[in-house]
PDB file of C-alpha atoms in Angstrom:
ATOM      1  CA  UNK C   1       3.536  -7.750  -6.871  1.00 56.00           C
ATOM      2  CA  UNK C   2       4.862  -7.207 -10.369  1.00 51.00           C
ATOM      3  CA  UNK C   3       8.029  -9.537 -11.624  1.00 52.00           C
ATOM      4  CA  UNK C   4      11.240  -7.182 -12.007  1.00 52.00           C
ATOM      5  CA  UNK C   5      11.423  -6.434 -15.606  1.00 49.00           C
ATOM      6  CA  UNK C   6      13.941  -4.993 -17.739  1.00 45.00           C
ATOM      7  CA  UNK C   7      17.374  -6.104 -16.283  1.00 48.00           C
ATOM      8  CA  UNK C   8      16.142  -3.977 -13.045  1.00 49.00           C
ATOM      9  CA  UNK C   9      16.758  -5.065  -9.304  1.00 52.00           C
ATOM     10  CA  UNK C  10      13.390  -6.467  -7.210  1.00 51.00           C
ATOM     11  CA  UNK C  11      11.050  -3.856  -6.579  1.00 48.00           C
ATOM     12  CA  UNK C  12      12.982  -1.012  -8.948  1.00 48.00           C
ATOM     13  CA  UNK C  13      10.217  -0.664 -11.123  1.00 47.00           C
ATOM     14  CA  UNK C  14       7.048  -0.057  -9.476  1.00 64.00           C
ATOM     15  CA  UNK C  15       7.001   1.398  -6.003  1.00 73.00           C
ATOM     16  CA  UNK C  16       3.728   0.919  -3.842  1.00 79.00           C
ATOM     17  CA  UNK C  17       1.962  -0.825  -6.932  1.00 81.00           C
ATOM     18  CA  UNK C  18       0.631  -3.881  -4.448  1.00 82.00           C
ATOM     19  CA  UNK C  19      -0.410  -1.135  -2.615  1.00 79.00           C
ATOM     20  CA  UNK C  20      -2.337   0.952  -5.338  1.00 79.00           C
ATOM     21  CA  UNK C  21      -3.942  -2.087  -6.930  1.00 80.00           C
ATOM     22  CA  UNK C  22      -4.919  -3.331  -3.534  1.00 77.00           C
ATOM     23  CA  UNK C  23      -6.786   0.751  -3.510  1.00 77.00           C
ATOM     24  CA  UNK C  24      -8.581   0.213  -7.168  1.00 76.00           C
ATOM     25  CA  UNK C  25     -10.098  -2.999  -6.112  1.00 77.00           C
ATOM     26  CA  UNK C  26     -11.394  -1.257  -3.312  1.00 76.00           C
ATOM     27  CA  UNK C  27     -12.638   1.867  -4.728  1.00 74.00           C
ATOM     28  CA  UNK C  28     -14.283  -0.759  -7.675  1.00 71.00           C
ATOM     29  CA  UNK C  29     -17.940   0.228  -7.382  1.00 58.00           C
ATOM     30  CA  UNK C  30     -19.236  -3.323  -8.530  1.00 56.00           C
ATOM     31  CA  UNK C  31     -17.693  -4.886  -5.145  1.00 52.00           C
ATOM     32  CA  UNK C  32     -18.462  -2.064  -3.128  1.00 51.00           C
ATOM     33  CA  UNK C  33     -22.006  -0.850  -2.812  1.00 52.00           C
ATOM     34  CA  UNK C  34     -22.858  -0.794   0.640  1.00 54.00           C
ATOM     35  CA  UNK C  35     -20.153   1.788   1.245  1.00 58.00           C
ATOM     36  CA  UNK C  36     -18.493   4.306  -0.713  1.00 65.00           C
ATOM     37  CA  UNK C  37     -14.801   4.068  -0.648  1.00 66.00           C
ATOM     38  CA  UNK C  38     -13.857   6.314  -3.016  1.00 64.00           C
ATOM     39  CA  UNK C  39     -15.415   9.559  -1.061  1.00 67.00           C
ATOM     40  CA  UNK C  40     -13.375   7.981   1.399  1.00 66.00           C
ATOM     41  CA  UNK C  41     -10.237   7.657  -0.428  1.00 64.00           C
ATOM     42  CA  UNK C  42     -11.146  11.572  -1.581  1.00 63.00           C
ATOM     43  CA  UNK C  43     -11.201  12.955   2.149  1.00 62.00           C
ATOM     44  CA  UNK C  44      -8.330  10.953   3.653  1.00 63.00           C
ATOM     45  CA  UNK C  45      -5.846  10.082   0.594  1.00 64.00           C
ATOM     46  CA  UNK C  46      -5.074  12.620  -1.557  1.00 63.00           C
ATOM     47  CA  UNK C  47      -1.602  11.432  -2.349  1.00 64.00           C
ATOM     48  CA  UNK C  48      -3.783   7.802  -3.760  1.00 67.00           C
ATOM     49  CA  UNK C  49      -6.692   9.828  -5.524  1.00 63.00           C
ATOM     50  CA  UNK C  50      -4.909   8.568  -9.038  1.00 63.00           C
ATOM     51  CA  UNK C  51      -5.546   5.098  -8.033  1.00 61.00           C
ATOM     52  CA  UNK C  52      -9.203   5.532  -8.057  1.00 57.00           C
ATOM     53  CA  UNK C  53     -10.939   4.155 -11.593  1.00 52.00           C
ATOM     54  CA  UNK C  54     -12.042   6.869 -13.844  1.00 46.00           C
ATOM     55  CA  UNK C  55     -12.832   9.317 -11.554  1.00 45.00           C
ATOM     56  CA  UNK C  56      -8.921   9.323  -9.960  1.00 45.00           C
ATOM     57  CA  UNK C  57      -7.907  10.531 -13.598  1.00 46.00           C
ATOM     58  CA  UNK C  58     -10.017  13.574 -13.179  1.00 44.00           C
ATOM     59  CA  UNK C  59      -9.546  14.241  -9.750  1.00 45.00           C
ATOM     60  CA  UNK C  60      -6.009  14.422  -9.852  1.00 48.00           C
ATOM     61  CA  UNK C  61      -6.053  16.695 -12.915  1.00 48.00           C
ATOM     62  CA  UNK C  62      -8.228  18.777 -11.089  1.00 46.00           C
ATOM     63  CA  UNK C  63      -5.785  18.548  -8.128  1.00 47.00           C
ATOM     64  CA  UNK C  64      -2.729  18.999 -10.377  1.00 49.00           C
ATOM     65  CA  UNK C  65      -4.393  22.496 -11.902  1.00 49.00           C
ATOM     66  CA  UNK C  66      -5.158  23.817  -8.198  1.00 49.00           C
ATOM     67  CA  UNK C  67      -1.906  23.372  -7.414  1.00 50.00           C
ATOM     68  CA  UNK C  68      -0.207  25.205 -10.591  1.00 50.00           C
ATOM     69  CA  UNK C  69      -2.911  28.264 -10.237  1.00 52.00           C
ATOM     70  CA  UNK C  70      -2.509  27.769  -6.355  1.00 55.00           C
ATOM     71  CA  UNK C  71       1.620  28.058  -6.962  1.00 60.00           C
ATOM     72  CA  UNK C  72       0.753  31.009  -9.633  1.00 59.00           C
ATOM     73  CA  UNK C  73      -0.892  33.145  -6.892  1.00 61.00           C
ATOM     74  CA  UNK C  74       1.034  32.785  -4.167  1.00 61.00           C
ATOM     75  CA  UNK C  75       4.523  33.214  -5.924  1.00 60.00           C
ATOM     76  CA  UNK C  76       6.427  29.919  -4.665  1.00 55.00           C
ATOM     77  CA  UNK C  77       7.004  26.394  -5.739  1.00 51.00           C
ATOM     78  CA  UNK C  78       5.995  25.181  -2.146  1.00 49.00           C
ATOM     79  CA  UNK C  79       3.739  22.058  -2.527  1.00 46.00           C
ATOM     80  CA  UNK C  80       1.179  21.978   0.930  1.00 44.00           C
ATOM     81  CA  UNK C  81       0.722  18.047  -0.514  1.00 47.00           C
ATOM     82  CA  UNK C  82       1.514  14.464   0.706  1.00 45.00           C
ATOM     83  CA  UNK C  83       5.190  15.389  -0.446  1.00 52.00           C
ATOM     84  CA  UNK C  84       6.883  12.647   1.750  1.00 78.00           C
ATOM     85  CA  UNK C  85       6.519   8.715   2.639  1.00 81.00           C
ATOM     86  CA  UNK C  86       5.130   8.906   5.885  1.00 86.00           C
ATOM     87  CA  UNK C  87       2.053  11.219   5.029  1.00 85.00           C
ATOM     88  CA  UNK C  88       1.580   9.121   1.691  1.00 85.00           C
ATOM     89  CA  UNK C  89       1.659   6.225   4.368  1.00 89.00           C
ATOM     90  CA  UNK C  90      -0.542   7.645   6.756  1.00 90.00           C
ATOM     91  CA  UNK C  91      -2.905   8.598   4.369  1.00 87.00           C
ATOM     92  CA  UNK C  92      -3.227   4.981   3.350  1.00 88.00           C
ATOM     93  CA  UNK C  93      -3.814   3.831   6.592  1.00 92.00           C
ATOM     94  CA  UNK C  94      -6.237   6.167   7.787  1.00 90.00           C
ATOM     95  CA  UNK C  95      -8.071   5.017   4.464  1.00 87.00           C
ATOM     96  CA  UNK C  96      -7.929   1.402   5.799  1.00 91.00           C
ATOM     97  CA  UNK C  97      -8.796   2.334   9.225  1.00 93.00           C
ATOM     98  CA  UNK C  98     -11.921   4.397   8.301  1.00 90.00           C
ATOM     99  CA  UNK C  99     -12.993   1.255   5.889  1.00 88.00           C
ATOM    100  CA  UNK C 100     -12.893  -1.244   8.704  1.00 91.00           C
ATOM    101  CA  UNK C 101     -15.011   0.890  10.522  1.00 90.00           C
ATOM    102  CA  UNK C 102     -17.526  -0.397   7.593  1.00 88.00           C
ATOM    103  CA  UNK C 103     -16.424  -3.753   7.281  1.00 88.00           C
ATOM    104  CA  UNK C 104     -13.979  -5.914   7.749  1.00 92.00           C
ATOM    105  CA  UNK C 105     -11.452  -6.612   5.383  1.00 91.00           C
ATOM    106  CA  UNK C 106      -9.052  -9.341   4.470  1.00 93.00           C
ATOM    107  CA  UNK C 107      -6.239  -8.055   2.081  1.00 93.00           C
ATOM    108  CA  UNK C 108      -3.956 -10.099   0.096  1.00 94.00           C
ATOM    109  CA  UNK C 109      -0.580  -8.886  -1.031  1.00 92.00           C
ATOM    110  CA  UNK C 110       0.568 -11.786  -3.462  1.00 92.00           C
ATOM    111  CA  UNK C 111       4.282 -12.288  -4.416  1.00 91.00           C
ATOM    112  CA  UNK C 112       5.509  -9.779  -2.021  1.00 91.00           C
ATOM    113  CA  UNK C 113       9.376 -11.234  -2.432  1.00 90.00           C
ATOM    114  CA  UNK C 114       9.128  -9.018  -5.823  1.00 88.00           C
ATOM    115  CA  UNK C 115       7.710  -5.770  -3.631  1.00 89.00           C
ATOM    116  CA  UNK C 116       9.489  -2.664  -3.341  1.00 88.00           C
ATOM    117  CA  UNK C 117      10.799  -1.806   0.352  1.00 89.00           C
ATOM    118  CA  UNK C 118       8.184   1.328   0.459  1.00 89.00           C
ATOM    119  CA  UNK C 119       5.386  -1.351  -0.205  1.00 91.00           C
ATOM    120  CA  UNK C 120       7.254  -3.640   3.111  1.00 93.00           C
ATOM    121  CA  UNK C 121       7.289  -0.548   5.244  1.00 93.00           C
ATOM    122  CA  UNK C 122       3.622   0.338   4.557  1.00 93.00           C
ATOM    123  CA  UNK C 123       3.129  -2.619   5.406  1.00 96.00           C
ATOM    124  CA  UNK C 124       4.876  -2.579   8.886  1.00 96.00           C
ATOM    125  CA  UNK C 125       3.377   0.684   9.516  1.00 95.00           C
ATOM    126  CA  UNK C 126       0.035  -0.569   8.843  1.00 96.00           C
ATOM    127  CA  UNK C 127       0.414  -3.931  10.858  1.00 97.00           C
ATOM    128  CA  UNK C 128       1.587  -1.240  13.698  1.00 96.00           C
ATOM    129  CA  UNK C 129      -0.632   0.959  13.864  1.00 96.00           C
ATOM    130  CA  UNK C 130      -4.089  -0.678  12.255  1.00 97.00           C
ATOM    131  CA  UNK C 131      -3.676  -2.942  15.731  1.00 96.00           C
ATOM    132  CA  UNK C 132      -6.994  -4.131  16.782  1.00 95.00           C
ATOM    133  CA  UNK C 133      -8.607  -3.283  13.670  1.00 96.00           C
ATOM    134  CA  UNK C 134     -10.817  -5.608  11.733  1.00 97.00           C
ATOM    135  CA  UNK C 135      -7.781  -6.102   9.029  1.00 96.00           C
ATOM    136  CA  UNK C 136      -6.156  -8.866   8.725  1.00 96.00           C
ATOM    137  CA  UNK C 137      -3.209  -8.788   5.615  1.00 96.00           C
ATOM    138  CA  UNK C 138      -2.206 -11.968   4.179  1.00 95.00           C
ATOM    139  CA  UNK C 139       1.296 -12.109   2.594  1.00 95.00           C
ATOM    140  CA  UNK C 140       2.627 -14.766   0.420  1.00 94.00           C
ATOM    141  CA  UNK C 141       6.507 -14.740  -0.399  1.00 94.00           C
ATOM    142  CA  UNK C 142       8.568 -17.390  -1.209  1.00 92.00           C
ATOM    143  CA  UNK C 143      11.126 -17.306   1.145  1.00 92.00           C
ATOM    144  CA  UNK C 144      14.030 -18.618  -0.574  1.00 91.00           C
ATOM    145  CA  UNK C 145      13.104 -15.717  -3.102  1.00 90.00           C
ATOM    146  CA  UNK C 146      13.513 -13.337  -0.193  1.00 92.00           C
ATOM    147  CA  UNK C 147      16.807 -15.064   1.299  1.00 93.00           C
ATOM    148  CA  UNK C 148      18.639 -14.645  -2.141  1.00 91.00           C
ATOM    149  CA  UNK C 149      17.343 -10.984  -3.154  1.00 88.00           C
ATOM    150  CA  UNK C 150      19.514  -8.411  -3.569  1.00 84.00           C
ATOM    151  CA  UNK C 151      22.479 -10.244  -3.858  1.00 85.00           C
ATOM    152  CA  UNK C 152      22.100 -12.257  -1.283  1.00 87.00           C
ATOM    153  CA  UNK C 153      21.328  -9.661   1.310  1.00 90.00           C
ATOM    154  CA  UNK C 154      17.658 -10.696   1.422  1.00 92.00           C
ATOM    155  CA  UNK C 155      14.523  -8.477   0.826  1.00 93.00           C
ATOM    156  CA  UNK C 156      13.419  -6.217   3.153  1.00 93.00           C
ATOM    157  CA  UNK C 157      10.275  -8.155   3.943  1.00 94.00           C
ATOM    158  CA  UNK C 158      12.695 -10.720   6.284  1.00 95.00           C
ATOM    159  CA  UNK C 159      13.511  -8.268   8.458  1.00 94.00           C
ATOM    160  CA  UNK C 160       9.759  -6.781   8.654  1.00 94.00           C
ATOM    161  CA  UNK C 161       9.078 -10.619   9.479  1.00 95.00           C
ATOM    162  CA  UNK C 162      11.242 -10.172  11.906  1.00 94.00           C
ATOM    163  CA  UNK C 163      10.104  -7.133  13.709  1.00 95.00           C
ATOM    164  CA  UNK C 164       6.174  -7.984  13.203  1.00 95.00           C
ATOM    165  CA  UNK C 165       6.915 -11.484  15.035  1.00 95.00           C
ATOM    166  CA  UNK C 166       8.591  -9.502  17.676  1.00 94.00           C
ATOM    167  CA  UNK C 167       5.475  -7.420  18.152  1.00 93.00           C
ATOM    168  CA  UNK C 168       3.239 -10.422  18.121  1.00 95.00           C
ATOM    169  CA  UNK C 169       1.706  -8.923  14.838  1.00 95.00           C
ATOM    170  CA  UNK C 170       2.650 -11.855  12.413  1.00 95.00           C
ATOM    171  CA  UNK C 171       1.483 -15.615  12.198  1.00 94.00           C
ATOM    172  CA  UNK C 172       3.762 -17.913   9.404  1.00 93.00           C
ATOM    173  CA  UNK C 173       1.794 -20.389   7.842  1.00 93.00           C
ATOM    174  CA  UNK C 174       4.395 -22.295   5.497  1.00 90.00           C
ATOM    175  CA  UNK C 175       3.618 -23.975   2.432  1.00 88.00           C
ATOM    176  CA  UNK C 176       5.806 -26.466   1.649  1.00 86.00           C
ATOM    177  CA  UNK C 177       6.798 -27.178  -2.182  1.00 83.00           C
ATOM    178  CA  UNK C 178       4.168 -29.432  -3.671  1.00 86.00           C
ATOM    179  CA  UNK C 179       5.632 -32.654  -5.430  1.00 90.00           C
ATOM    180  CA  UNK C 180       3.510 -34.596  -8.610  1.00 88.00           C
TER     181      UNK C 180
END
């Protein structure tokens, strides 16, 4: 997860970045060759088609001009698109789910005490329903990061802890400081 920059709060900056970095290294076609992700990412994720390498760019202009000449003929600013968070979300997982049908896969989301909440509840919707799946997600955070977040009120990723433990979803493995 990217460090807060700029005199702006944890996660203010760049929302669902772990998330669409996590996407380019698996749409990468050097790591990739026995399946094709990105095909996948193109049926099931529309709303993450930008986060595909080079061919996201084009896609999602080609996207972007459907909709304006799709807007022009029917008369209306409606947009039939991933518009909120829990399609965007779903569309995510049902990338990951129709990947570990493939392979399995071990994802790590590094730093998450700097995530945004969106990128914590993707990842408690994913934990939910990806259940059973050949995914496991490993998340570092330094918890005394987390505890003193947002003045004091603690990032959102405690109380995900909290609910994922209560669903039997989470394991802690702590690392305690190193000394010389």
């Amino acid at each position: 997860c990217s460090t807060p920059l700029a005199g702006q709060n944890i996660g203010q900056v760049e929302a669902l970045e772990p998330w669409a970095v996590l996407l380019r290294q698996l749409t990468d076609g050097e790591t990739n060759r026995t399946y094709d992700t990105r095909s996948i990412v193109r049926d099931l994720g529309l709303a993450w088609i930008r986060c595909v390498p080079v061919v996201g760019d084009v896609l999602e202009s080609v996207i972007d001009t459907a909709k304006v000449v799709q807007k022009a003929v029917r008369g209306t600013d409606k947009q039939p698109d991933a518009a909120d968070q829990q399609q965007v979300f779903q569309q995510y997982i049902n990338v990951l789910e129709s990947i570990s049908r493939k392979t399995s896969l071990v994802l790590m989301l590094d730093d998450f005490h700097w995530s945004d909440a969106s990128s914590v509840n993707l990842l408690f919707a994913a934990a939910r329903q990806l259940q059973g799946m050949p995914i496991l997600f490993v998340v570092a955070y330094r918890p005394d990061d987390a505890a003193a977040a947002f003045g004091g009120e603690g990032h959102p990723i405690l109380r995900i802890r909290n609910e994922l433990d209560r669903y039997e979803l989470a394991t802690g493995i702590g690392v305690p400081r190193l000394t010389t």
